[in-house]
Amino acid sequence: MRARLNGVLRDLPDGATVADAVTALGAPTTGVAVAVDGEVVPRAAWDRPLREHARVEVITAVQGG
Amino acid sequence: MTEPDRIAPAPDPLRIADREFTSRLITGTGGATNLTVLERALRASGTELTTVALRRADGSGGTGVLQLLRRLGIDLLPNTAGCRTAAEAVLTARLAREALGTSWVKLEVHADDRTLLPDPVETLDAARRLVADGFTVLPYTNDDPVLALRLEDAGCAAVMPLGSPIGTGLGIRNPHNLELIVARASVPVILDAGVGTASDAAVAMELGCAAVLLATAVTRAQDPELMASAMRSAVRAGRWARLAGRAPKRFWAHASSPAPDA
């Protein structure tokens, strides 16, 4: 399957979950949050499978402001 | 012998929503060359509340600033910098709440990259939506007294007018507008953006601001730690001067010594 992870189209195994997307990005698993198709996905729901062409955004805090 | 702290006002905490802060200096983390410099500056500033930005996460880390702020016991104020619309800002704030476990947000919706001025329409729209969603909203706003009141009416916990555009260090370009905002607001007014040096921070407090939020003035100073210390003193000096009440301004000279005997 394919999904857009932080703006980049990526191949993921069929049935990949939100947690798999976070792992694929190499992102840390704490201090991050995930939105799929513009909706925040709570950590407790990271085992949810992604749909084809899902837009996944994974964000974290950085220096700024 | 000098004892500068011997005479001080009664305990004078800054109250925002349900929290109290001893320090009236809120800092940002943007522009610091590295975390060691940032740590020294944060310690010297005495700040208890500090902004962080949110960006896409990858394998390059990026949570070092979080670990630093937690180690120093400084509360986090995530911002929505980089957002152009209310919808983007609302999503960013929700992500920040999920990632960082705080419902406080510095709402920033910028109109364009050159001025980084707040977009007033999108900012007010986002503020209403975020308040309805349970956020404690601290909006970055123009120095517009009407907009500031609208943001307060929307339920914002503070209003944060600019002194001048972000990162310019041009100081307070329209002090009368700030005074108008202070005179009518019943939430804390926090000067946000434009501070270049310590006197700007002192002036903001003398005009009646409840606090000052700054980053560039410290992080891009030649000596960030020393400038942070200067800002700490300036904010306190300005606050005390405000509480003390300035002598009236006069057009003509007014002798402070008795007139000579006739």
Coordinates of N, CA and C in Angstrom, one line a residue, chain A residues 6-7 25-28 30-35 38-43 57-65, chain B residues 28-30 32 35 38 51-59 62-63 65-66 79 91 94-95 98-100 215:
Chain A
N6 N 4.4 12.6 6.0 CA 5.0 14.0 6.1 C 5.3 14.5 4.7
G7 N 4.3 14.3 3.9 CA 4.4 15.0 2.5 C 5.0 14.1 1.5
L25 N 9.1 6.5 9.5 CA 9.7 7.8 9.4 C 10.9 7.9 10.3
G26 N 11.1 6.9 11.1 CA 12.3 7.0 12.1 C 12.0 8.0 13.2
A27 N 10.8 8.4 13.4 CA 10.4 9.4 14.4 C 10.5 8.8 15.8
P28 N 10.8 9.6 16.8 CA 10.7 9.1 18.2 C 9.3 8.7 18.5
T30 N 8.0 9.0 21.6 CA 7.4 9.9 22.6 C 7.6 11.3 22.2
G31 N 6.8 12.2 22.7 CA 6.9 13.6 22.3 C 6.5 13.9 20.9
V32 N 5.7 13.0 20.3 CA 5.2 13.2 18.9 C 3.7 13.0 18.9
A33 N 3.1 13.5 17.9 CA 1.7 13.3 17.7 C 1.4 13.1 16.2
V34 N 0.3 12.4 15.9 CA 0.0 12.0 14.6 C -1.4 12.5 14.2
A35 N -1.4 13.0 12.9 CA -2.7 13.3 12.3 C -2.8 12.4 11.1
G38 N -5.9 14.8 8.4 CA -6.4 16.0 9.1 C -7.0 15.9 10.4
E39 N -7.0 14.6 10.9 CA -7.6 14.4 12.3 C -6.5 13.8 13.2
V40 N -6.4 14.3 14.4 CA -5.5 13.7 15.3 C -5.9 12.3 15.7
V41 N -4.9 11.4 15.7 CA -5.1 10.0 16.1 C -4.4 9.9 17.5
P42 N -5.2 9.7 18.5 CA -4.6 9.5 19.9 C -3.7 8.2 19.9
R43 N -2.8 8.3 20.8 CA -1.8 7.2 20.8 C -2.4 5.9 21.0
E57 N 0.6 12.8 9.1 CA 1.5 13.9 9.5 C 2.0 13.5 10.9
V58 N 3.3 13.5 11.1 CA 3.9 13.2 12.4 C 4.7 14.4 12.9
I59 N 4.3 15.0 14.0 CA 5.0 16.2 14.4 C 5.6 16.0 15.8
T60 N 6.6 16.9 16.0 CA 7.3 16.9 17.3 C 7.7 18.4 17.6
A61 N 8.1 18.6 18.9 CA 8.5 19.9 19.3 C 9.9 20.2 18.9
V62 N 10.2 21.4 18.4 CA 11.5 21.9 18.1 C 11.7 23.3 18.7
Q63 N 12.9 23.7 18.7 CA 13.2 25.1 19.1 C 12.4 26.1 18.2
G64 N 11.8 27.1 18.7 CA 11.1 28.0 17.9 C 10.2 29.0 18.8
G65 N 9.8 30.0 18.2 CA 9.0 31.0 18.8 C 9.8 31.9 19.8
Chain B
G28 N 11.2 32.6 24.3 CA 11.1 31.6 23.2 C 12.4 30.9 23.0
T29 N 12.4 29.8 22.3 CA 13.6 29.1 22.1 C 14.2 29.2 20.7
G30 N 13.5 29.9 19.8 CA 14.0 30.1 18.5 C 15.3 30.9 18.4
A32 N 18.4 30.1 19.1 CA 19.6 29.7 19.9 C 20.5 28.8 19.1
L35 N 21.9 24.0 22.4 CA 21.1 23.8 23.6 C 21.9 24.2 24.9
L38 N 21.3 27.9 25.0 CA 19.9 28.1 25.4 C 19.7 27.9 26.9
T51 N 8.2 29.1 24.9 CA 7.6 28.5 23.7 C 8.4 27.5 23.0
V52 N 7.8 26.6 22.4 CA 8.4 25.7 21.4 C 7.5 25.6 20.1
A53 N 8.2 25.3 19.0 CA 7.5 25.2 17.8 C 7.2 23.7 17.5
L54 N 6.3 23.5 16.5 CA 6.0 22.1 16.1 C 6.4 21.9 14.7
R55 N 7.1 20.8 14.4 CA 7.5 20.6 13.0 C 7.4 19.1 12.7
R56 N 7.4 18.7 11.4 CA 7.4 17.3 11.1 C 8.5 16.6 11.7
A57 N 8.2 15.4 12.3 CA 9.3 14.6 12.9 C 9.9 13.6 11.9
D58 N 11.2 13.5 12.0 CA 11.9 12.4 11.2 C 12.9 11.7 12.1
G59 N 13.9 11.1 11.5 CA 14.8 10.4 12.3 C 15.9 11.2 12.9
G62 N 15.2 15.9 17.6 CA 14.5 17.1 17.7 C 13.8 17.3 19.0
T63 N 13.8 16.4 19.9 CA 13.1 16.5 21.1 C 14.1 17.0 22.2
V65 N 15.1 19.9 23.0 CA 14.6 21.1 23.6 C 13.5 20.7 24.7
L66 N 12.7 19.7 24.4 CA 11.7 19.3 25.4 C 12.4 18.7 26.6
N79 N 3.6 26.7 20.2 CA 3.0 27.7 19.3 C 2.5 27.1 18.0
L91 N -5.5 22.4 13.9 CA -4.9 21.1 13.9 C -3.6 21.0 14.6
R94 N -4.1 21.0 18.3 CA -4.5 19.6 18.7 C -3.4 18.6 18.7
L95 N -2.5 18.7 17.7 CA -1.3 17.8 17.7 C -0.4 18.2 18.9
E98 N -1.7 16.7 22.0 CA -1.5 15.2 22.0 C 0.0 14.9 22.3
A99 N 0.9 15.6 21.7 CA 2.3 15.3 21.8 C 2.9 15.8 23.1
L100 N 2.4 16.9 23.6 CA 3.1 17.5 24.8 C 2.3 17.5 26.1
A215 N 12.3 36.4 22.3 CA 13.2 35.3 22.0 C 14.5 35.9 21.3

